[in-house]
PDB file of N, CA and C in Angstrom:
ATOM      1  N   UNK A 277      17.844  -4.821 -33.340  1.00 58.00           N
ATOM      2  CA  UNK A 277      17.076  -5.980 -32.953  1.00 58.00           C
ATOM      3  C   UNK A 277      17.315  -7.071 -33.988  1.00 58.00           C
ATOM      4  N   UNK A 278      17.358  -8.296 -33.543  1.00 61.00           N
ATOM      5  CA  UNK A 278      17.649  -9.416 -34.427  1.00 61.00           C
ATOM      6  C   UNK A 278      16.421  -9.752 -35.261  1.00 61.00           C
ATOM      7  N   UNK A 279      16.451  -9.359 -36.532  1.00 63.00           N
ATOM      8  CA  UNK A 279      15.417  -9.681 -37.507  1.00 63.00           C
ATOM      9  C   UNK A 279      13.996  -9.487 -36.992  1.00 63.00           C
ATOM     10  N   UNK A 280      13.760  -8.411 -36.257  1.00 81.00           N
ATOM     11  CA  UNK A 280      12.427  -8.121 -35.763  1.00 81.00           C
ATOM     12  C   UNK A 280      11.932  -9.078 -34.701  1.00 81.00           C
ATOM     13  N   UNK A 281      12.844  -9.762 -34.047  1.00 90.00           N
ATOM     14  CA  UNK A 281      12.475 -10.723 -33.004  1.00 90.00           C
ATOM     15  C   UNK A 281      12.997 -10.218 -31.660  1.00 90.00           C
ATOM     16  N   UNK A 282      12.182  -9.442 -30.950  1.00 94.00           N
ATOM     17  CA  UNK A 282      12.665  -8.843 -29.709  1.00 94.00           C
ATOM     18  C   UNK A 282      13.080  -9.857 -28.650  1.00 94.00           C
ATOM     19  N   UNK A 283      12.366 -10.960 -28.547  1.00 94.00           N
ATOM     20  CA  UNK A 283      12.717 -11.954 -27.527  1.00 94.00           C
ATOM     21  C   UNK A 283      14.113 -12.523 -27.793  1.00 94.00           C
ATOM     22  N   UNK A 284      14.407 -12.810 -29.037  1.00 94.00           N
ATOM     23  CA  UNK A 284      15.718 -13.341 -29.412  1.00 94.00           C
ATOM     24  C   UNK A 284      16.800 -12.290 -29.146  1.00 94.00           C
ATOM     25  N   UNK A 285      16.498 -11.033 -29.465  1.00 95.00           N
ATOM     26  CA  UNK A 285      17.461  -9.952 -29.236  1.00 95.00           C
ATOM     27  C   UNK A 285      17.762  -9.796 -27.751  1.00 95.00           C
ATOM     28  N   UNK A 286      16.721  -9.848 -26.930  1.00 96.00           N
ATOM     29  CA  UNK A 286      16.913  -9.722 -25.484  1.00 96.00           C
ATOM     30  C   UNK A 286      17.761 -10.874 -24.961  1.00 96.00           C
ATOM     31  N   UNK A 287      17.458 -12.081 -25.401  1.00 96.00           N
ATOM     32  CA  UNK A 287      18.235 -13.248 -24.950  1.00 96.00           C
ATOM     33  C   UNK A 287      19.699 -13.119 -25.348  1.00 96.00           C
ATOM     34  N   UNK A 288      19.952 -12.689 -26.575  1.00 96.00           N
ATOM     35  CA  UNK A 288      21.335 -12.546 -27.050  1.00 96.00           C
ATOM     36  C   UNK A 288      22.078 -11.482 -26.242  1.00 96.00           C
ATOM     37  N   UNK A 289      21.411 -10.360 -26.005  1.00 97.00           N
ATOM     38  CA  UNK A 289      22.047  -9.289 -25.230  1.00 97.00           C
ATOM     39  C   UNK A 289      22.297  -9.725 -23.792  1.00 97.00           C
ATOM     40  N   UNK A 290      21.356 -10.436 -23.208  1.00 97.00           N
ATOM     41  CA  UNK A 290      21.535 -10.906 -21.832  1.00 97.00           C
ATOM     42  C   UNK A 290      22.673 -11.925 -21.728  1.00 97.00           C
ATOM     43  N   UNK A 291      22.910 -12.678 -22.789  1.00 98.00           N
ATOM     44  CA  UNK A 291      24.039 -13.610 -22.801  1.00 98.00           C
ATOM     45  C   UNK A 291      25.357 -12.861 -22.995  1.00 98.00           C
ATOM     46  N   UNK A 292      25.310 -11.772 -23.734  1.00 98.00           N
ATOM     47  CA  UNK A 292      26.528 -11.008 -24.018  1.00 98.00           C
ATOM     48  C   UNK A 292      27.019 -10.212 -22.807  1.00 98.00           C
ATOM     49  N   UNK A 293      26.099  -9.710 -21.995  1.00 97.00           N
ATOM     50  CA  UNK A 293      26.493  -8.855 -20.866  1.00 97.00           C
ATOM     51  C   UNK A 293      27.551  -9.475 -19.963  1.00 97.00           C
ATOM     52  N   UNK A 294      27.354 -10.701 -19.465  1.00 98.00           N
ATOM     53  CA  UNK A 294      28.384 -11.252 -18.577  1.00 98.00           C
ATOM     54  C   UNK A 294      29.726 -11.461 -19.275  1.00 98.00           C
ATOM     55  N   UNK A 295      29.698 -11.688 -20.574  1.00 98.00           N
ATOM     56  CA  UNK A 295      30.956 -11.854 -21.314  1.00 98.00           C
ATOM     57  C   UNK A 295      31.720 -10.530 -21.357  1.00 98.00           C
ATOM     58  N   UNK A 296      31.011  -9.442 -21.653  1.00 98.00           N
ATOM     59  CA  UNK A 296      31.662  -8.129 -21.655  1.00 98.00           C
ATOM     60  C   UNK A 296      32.203  -7.795 -20.275  1.00 98.00           C
ATOM     61  N   UNK A 297      31.448  -8.164 -19.245  1.00 96.00           N
ATOM     62  CA  UNK A 297      31.897  -7.884 -17.876  1.00 96.00           C
ATOM     63  C   UNK A 297      33.132  -8.711 -17.529  1.00 96.00           C
ATOM     64  N   UNK A 298      33.166  -9.957 -17.972  1.00 97.00           N
ATOM     65  CA  UNK A 298      34.304 -10.833 -17.695  1.00 97.00           C
ATOM     66  C   UNK A 298      35.593 -10.287 -18.295  1.00 97.00           C
ATOM     67  N   UNK A 299      35.498  -9.784 -19.517  1.00 98.00           N
ATOM     68  CA  UNK A 299      36.695  -9.259 -20.182  1.00 98.00           C
ATOM     69  C   UNK A 299      36.891  -7.763 -19.917  1.00 98.00           C
ATOM     70  N   UNK A 300      36.068  -7.225 -19.040  1.00 96.00           N
ATOM     71  CA  UNK A 300      36.146  -5.816 -18.638  1.00 96.00           C
ATOM     72  C   UNK A 300      36.095  -4.864 -19.832  1.00 96.00           C
ATOM     73  N   UNK A 301      35.141  -5.129 -20.725  1.00 96.00           N
ATOM     74  CA  UNK A 301      34.913  -4.275 -21.891  1.00 96.00           C
ATOM     75  C   UNK A 301      33.711  -3.379 -21.593  1.00 96.00           C
ATOM     76  N   UNK A 302      33.987  -2.251 -20.940  1.00 95.00           N
ATOM     77  CA  UNK A 302      32.916  -1.350 -20.531  1.00 95.00           C
ATOM     78  C   UNK A 302      32.142  -0.764 -21.693  1.00 95.00           C
ATOM     79  N   UNK A 303      32.830  -0.486 -22.785  1.00 94.00           N
ATOM     80  CA  UNK A 303      32.158   0.070 -23.953  1.00 94.00           C
ATOM     81  C   UNK A 303      31.194  -0.948 -24.566  1.00 94.00           C
ATOM     82  N   UNK A 304      31.638  -2.190 -24.681  1.00 96.00           N
ATOM     83  CA  UNK A 304      30.768  -3.247 -25.202  1.00 96.00           C
ATOM     84  C   UNK A 304      29.581  -3.498 -24.292  1.00 96.00           C
ATOM     85  N   UNK A 305      29.837  -3.471 -22.994  1.00 97.00           N
ATOM     86  CA  UNK A 305      28.757  -3.656 -22.018  1.00 97.00           C
ATOM     87  C   UNK A 305      27.741  -2.522 -22.142  1.00 97.00           C
ATOM     88  N   UNK A 306      28.233  -1.299 -22.243  1.00 98.00           N
ATOM     89  CA  UNK A 306      27.338  -0.146 -22.353  1.00 98.00           C
ATOM     90  C   UNK A 306      26.519  -0.199 -23.636  1.00 98.00           C
ATOM     91  N   UNK A 307      27.142  -0.581 -24.733  1.00 96.00           N
ATOM     92  CA  UNK A 307      26.425  -0.694 -26.002  1.00 96.00           C
ATOM     93  C   UNK A 307      25.338  -1.757 -25.906  1.00 96.00           C
ATOM     94  N   UNK A 308      25.642  -2.855 -25.251  1.00 98.00           N
ATOM     95  CA  UNK A 308      24.660  -3.926 -25.073  1.00 98.00           C
ATOM     96  C   UNK A 308      23.504  -3.457 -24.198  1.00 98.00           C
ATOM     97  N   UNK A 309      23.805  -2.716 -23.137  1.00 98.00           N
ATOM     98  CA  UNK A 309      22.741  -2.162 -22.290  1.00 98.00           C
ATOM     99  C   UNK A 309      21.867  -1.203 -23.095  1.00 98.00           C
ATOM    100  N   UNK A 310      22.496  -0.398 -23.942  1.00 97.00           N
ATOM    101  CA  UNK A 310      21.728   0.505 -24.796  1.00 97.00           C
ATOM    102  C   UNK A 310      20.832  -0.286 -25.746  1.00 97.00           C
ATOM    103  N   UNK A 311      21.366  -1.366 -26.306  1.00 97.00           N
ATOM    104  CA  UNK A 311      20.565  -2.214 -27.195  1.00 97.00           C
ATOM    105  C   UNK A 311      19.358  -2.791 -26.461  1.00 97.00           C
ATOM    106  N   UNK A 312      19.557  -3.208 -25.216  1.00 98.00           N
ATOM    107  CA  UNK A 312      18.432  -3.706 -24.417  1.00 98.00           C
ATOM    108  C   UNK A 312      17.389  -2.604 -24.230  1.00 98.00           C
ATOM    109  N   UNK A 313      17.848  -1.393 -24.034  1.00 98.00           N
ATOM    110  CA  UNK A 313      16.918  -0.273 -23.934  1.00 98.00           C
ATOM    111  C   UNK A 313      16.117  -0.081 -25.208  1.00 98.00           C
ATOM    112  N   UNK A 314      16.790  -0.160 -26.339  1.00 96.00           N
ATOM    113  CA  UNK A 314      16.106  -0.008 -27.625  1.00 96.00           C
ATOM    114  C   UNK A 314      15.040  -1.079 -27.824  1.00 96.00           C
ATOM    115  N   UNK A 315      15.377  -2.315 -27.498  1.00 97.00           N
ATOM    116  CA  UNK A 315      14.421  -3.411 -27.678  1.00 97.00           C
ATOM    117  C   UNK A 315      13.223  -3.230 -26.749  1.00 97.00           C
ATOM    118  N   UNK A 316      13.484  -2.917 -25.498  1.00 97.00           N
ATOM    119  CA  UNK A 316      12.375  -2.744 -24.553  1.00 97.00           C
ATOM    120  C   UNK A 316      11.499  -1.551 -24.940  1.00 97.00           C
ATOM    121  N   UNK A 317      12.105  -0.515 -25.472  1.00 97.00           N
ATOM    122  CA  UNK A 317      11.315   0.617 -25.965  1.00 97.00           C
ATOM    123  C   UNK A 317      10.415   0.159 -27.115  1.00 97.00           C
ATOM    124  N   UNK A 318      10.969  -0.636 -28.013  1.00 95.00           N
ATOM    125  CA  UNK A 318      10.219  -1.074 -29.197  1.00 95.00           C
ATOM    126  C   UNK A 318       9.049  -1.993 -28.859  1.00 95.00           C
ATOM    127  N   UNK A 319       9.107  -2.649 -27.700  1.00 96.00           N
ATOM    128  CA  UNK A 319       8.007  -3.548 -27.326  1.00 96.00           C
ATOM    129  C   UNK A 319       7.088  -2.919 -26.276  1.00 96.00           C
ATOM    130  N   UNK A 320       7.193  -1.608 -26.135  1.00 96.00           N
ATOM    131  CA  UNK A 320       6.264  -0.895 -25.268  1.00 96.00           C
ATOM    132  C   UNK A 320       6.557  -0.977 -23.784  1.00 96.00           C
ATOM    133  N   UNK A 321       7.830  -1.077 -23.432  1.00 98.00           N
ATOM    134  CA  UNK A 321       8.235  -1.105 -22.026  1.00 98.00           C
ATOM    135  C   UNK A 321       9.169   0.079 -21.750  1.00 98.00           C
ATOM    136  N   UNK A 322       8.606   1.299 -21.765  1.00 98.00           N
ATOM    137  CA  UNK A 322       9.458   2.487 -21.653  1.00 98.00           C
ATOM    138  C   UNK A 322      10.215   2.597 -20.333  1.00 98.00           C
ATOM    139  N   UNK A 323       9.620   2.202 -19.235  1.00 98.00           N
ATOM    140  CA  UNK A 323      10.320   2.317 -17.950  1.00 98.00           C
ATOM    141  C   UNK A 323      11.544   1.409 -17.906  1.00 98.00           C
ATOM    142  N   UNK A 324      11.374   0.218 -18.416  1.00 98.00           N
ATOM    143  CA  UNK A 324      12.503  -0.711 -18.468  1.00 98.00           C
ATOM    144  C   UNK A 324      13.581  -0.182 -19.417  1.00 98.00           C
ATOM    145  N   UNK A 325      13.130   0.371 -20.544  1.00 98.00           N
ATOM    146  CA  UNK A 325      14.069   0.943 -21.513  1.00 98.00           C
ATOM    147  C   UNK A 325      14.886   2.058 -20.867  1.00 98.00           C
ATOM    148  N   UNK A 326      14.224   2.933 -20.138  1.00 98.00           N
ATOM    149  CA  UNK A 326      14.918   4.044 -19.486  1.00 98.00           C
ATOM    150  C   UNK A 326      15.963   3.531 -18.502  1.00 98.00           C
ATOM    151  N   UNK A 327      15.622   2.497 -17.761  1.00 98.00           N
ATOM    152  CA  UNK A 327      16.579   1.930 -16.797  1.00 98.00           C
ATOM    153  C   UNK A 327      17.836   1.435 -17.515  1.00 98.00           C
ATOM    154  N   UNK A 328      17.658   0.771 -18.658  1.00 98.00           N
ATOM    155  CA  UNK A 328      18.817   0.301 -19.422  1.00 98.00           C
ATOM    156  C   UNK A 328      19.598   1.474 -20.007  1.00 98.00           C
ATOM    157  N   UNK A 329      18.891   2.481 -20.531  1.00 98.00           N
ATOM    158  CA  UNK A 329      19.570   3.657 -21.080  1.00 98.00           C
ATOM    159  C   UNK A 329      20.407   4.359 -20.012  1.00 98.00           C
ATOM    160  N   UNK A 330      19.850   4.483 -18.810  1.00 98.00           N
ATOM    161  CA  UNK A 330      20.586   5.150 -17.731  1.00 98.00           C
ATOM    162  C   UNK A 330      21.854   4.381 -17.358  1.00 98.00           C
ATOM    163  N   UNK A 331      21.752   3.054 -17.313  1.00 98.00           N
ATOM    164  CA  UNK A 331      22.941   2.242 -17.024  1.00 98.00           C
ATOM    165  C   UNK A 331      23.979   2.407 -18.130  1.00 98.00           C
ATOM    166  N   UNK A 332      23.502   2.381 -19.376  1.00 98.00           N
ATOM    167  CA  UNK A 332      24.407   2.517 -20.523  1.00 98.00           C
ATOM    168  C   UNK A 332      25.109   3.868 -20.500  1.00 98.00           C
ATOM    169  N   UNK A 333      24.352   4.925 -20.263  1.00 97.00           N
ATOM    170  CA  UNK A 333      24.927   6.266 -20.252  1.00 97.00           C
ATOM    171  C   UNK A 333      25.985   6.408 -19.164  1.00 97.00           C
ATOM    172  N   UNK A 334      25.673   5.909 -17.993  1.00 96.00           N
ATOM    173  CA  UNK A 334      26.622   5.973 -16.884  1.00 96.00           C
ATOM    174  C   UNK A 334      27.921   5.241 -17.216  1.00 96.00           C
ATOM    175  N   UNK A 335      27.791   4.083 -17.817  1.00 96.00           N
ATOM    176  CA  UNK A 335      28.970   3.291 -18.160  1.00 96.00           C
ATOM    177  C   UNK A 335      29.760   3.926 -19.303  1.00 96.00           C
ATOM    178  N   UNK A 336      29.066   4.452 -20.317  1.00 95.00           N
ATOM    179  CA  UNK A 336      29.767   5.158 -21.402  1.00 95.00           C
ATOM    180  C   UNK A 336      30.592   6.309 -20.829  1.00 95.00           C
ATOM    181  N   UNK A 337      30.011   7.021 -19.880  1.00 95.00           N
ATOM    182  CA  UNK A 337      30.738   8.135 -19.259  1.00 95.00           C
ATOM    183  C   UNK A 337      31.929   7.628 -18.459  1.00 95.00           C
ATOM    184  N   UNK A 338      31.739   6.527 -17.744  1.00 95.00           N
ATOM    185  CA  UNK A 338      32.814   5.980 -16.902  1.00 95.00           C
ATOM    186  C   UNK A 338      34.028   5.562 -17.725  1.00 95.00           C
ATOM    187  N   UNK A 339      33.784   5.038 -18.927  1.00 93.00           N
ATOM    188  CA  UNK A 339      34.899   4.591 -19.771  1.00 93.00           C
ATOM    189  C   UNK A 339      35.298   5.663 -20.799  1.00 93.00           C
ATOM    190  N   UNK A 340      34.706   6.851 -20.636  1.00 91.00           N
ATOM    191  CA  UNK A 340      34.996   7.987 -21.509  1.00 91.00           C
ATOM    192  C   UNK A 340      34.779   7.667 -22.983  1.00 91.00           C
ATOM    193  N   UNK A 341      33.669   7.012 -23.263  1.00 87.00           N
ATOM    194  CA  UNK A 341      33.272   6.672 -24.633  1.00 87.00           C
ATOM    195  C   UNK A 341      32.273   7.734 -25.093  1.00 87.00           C
ATOM    196  N   UNK A 342      32.793   8.828 -25.643  1.00 90.00           N
ATOM    197  CA  UNK A 342      31.939   9.956 -26.022  1.00 90.00           C
ATOM    198  C   UNK A 342      30.989   9.608 -27.165  1.00 90.00           C
ATOM    199  N   UNK A 343      31.418   8.781 -28.093  1.00 89.00           N
ATOM    200  CA  UNK A 343      30.533   8.368 -29.180  1.00 89.00           C
ATOM    201  C   UNK A 343      29.357   7.569 -28.648  1.00 89.00           C
ATOM    202  N   UNK A 344      29.647   6.626 -27.763  1.00 88.00           N
ATOM    203  CA  UNK A 344      28.584   5.833 -27.153  1.00 88.00           C
ATOM    204  C   UNK A 344      27.673   6.687 -26.307  1.00 88.00           C
ATOM    205  N   UNK A 345      28.263   7.637 -25.610  1.00 85.00           N
ATOM    206  CA  UNK A 345      27.478   8.559 -24.781  1.00 85.00           C
ATOM    207  C   UNK A 345      26.510   9.354 -25.658  1.00 85.00           C
ATOM    208  N   UNK A 346      26.972   9.770 -26.817  1.00 88.00           N
ATOM    209  CA  UNK A 346      26.145  10.579 -27.714  1.00 88.00           C
ATOM    210  C   UNK A 346      24.940   9.811 -28.253  1.00 88.00           C
ATOM    211  N   UNK A 347      25.109   8.532 -28.524  1.00 88.00           N
ATOM    212  CA  UNK A 347      24.000   7.769 -29.107  1.00 88.00           C
ATOM    213  C   UNK A 347      23.062   7.172 -28.063  1.00 88.00           C
ATOM    214  N   UNK A 348      23.440   7.235 -26.801  1.00 87.00           N
ATOM    215  CA  UNK A 348      22.591   6.637 -25.766  1.00 87.00           C
ATOM    216  C   UNK A 348      21.478   7.557 -25.380  1.00 87.00           C
TER     217      UNK A 348
END
């Protein structure tokens, strides 16, 4: 999270997602989705966090990123 500022972190991650998708960087996209999950978990939104974690895990698996899969 950016310096303990969840709103700023969410905005940054939401801006990064389309960029990763444009350049077809599945690992970067998955890591960003995982980061969104972490932030939402930290602000007491577990259901939203789980949704992001599930997307991240699926994408890590799709691009065969075992390290990313392990941390998600």
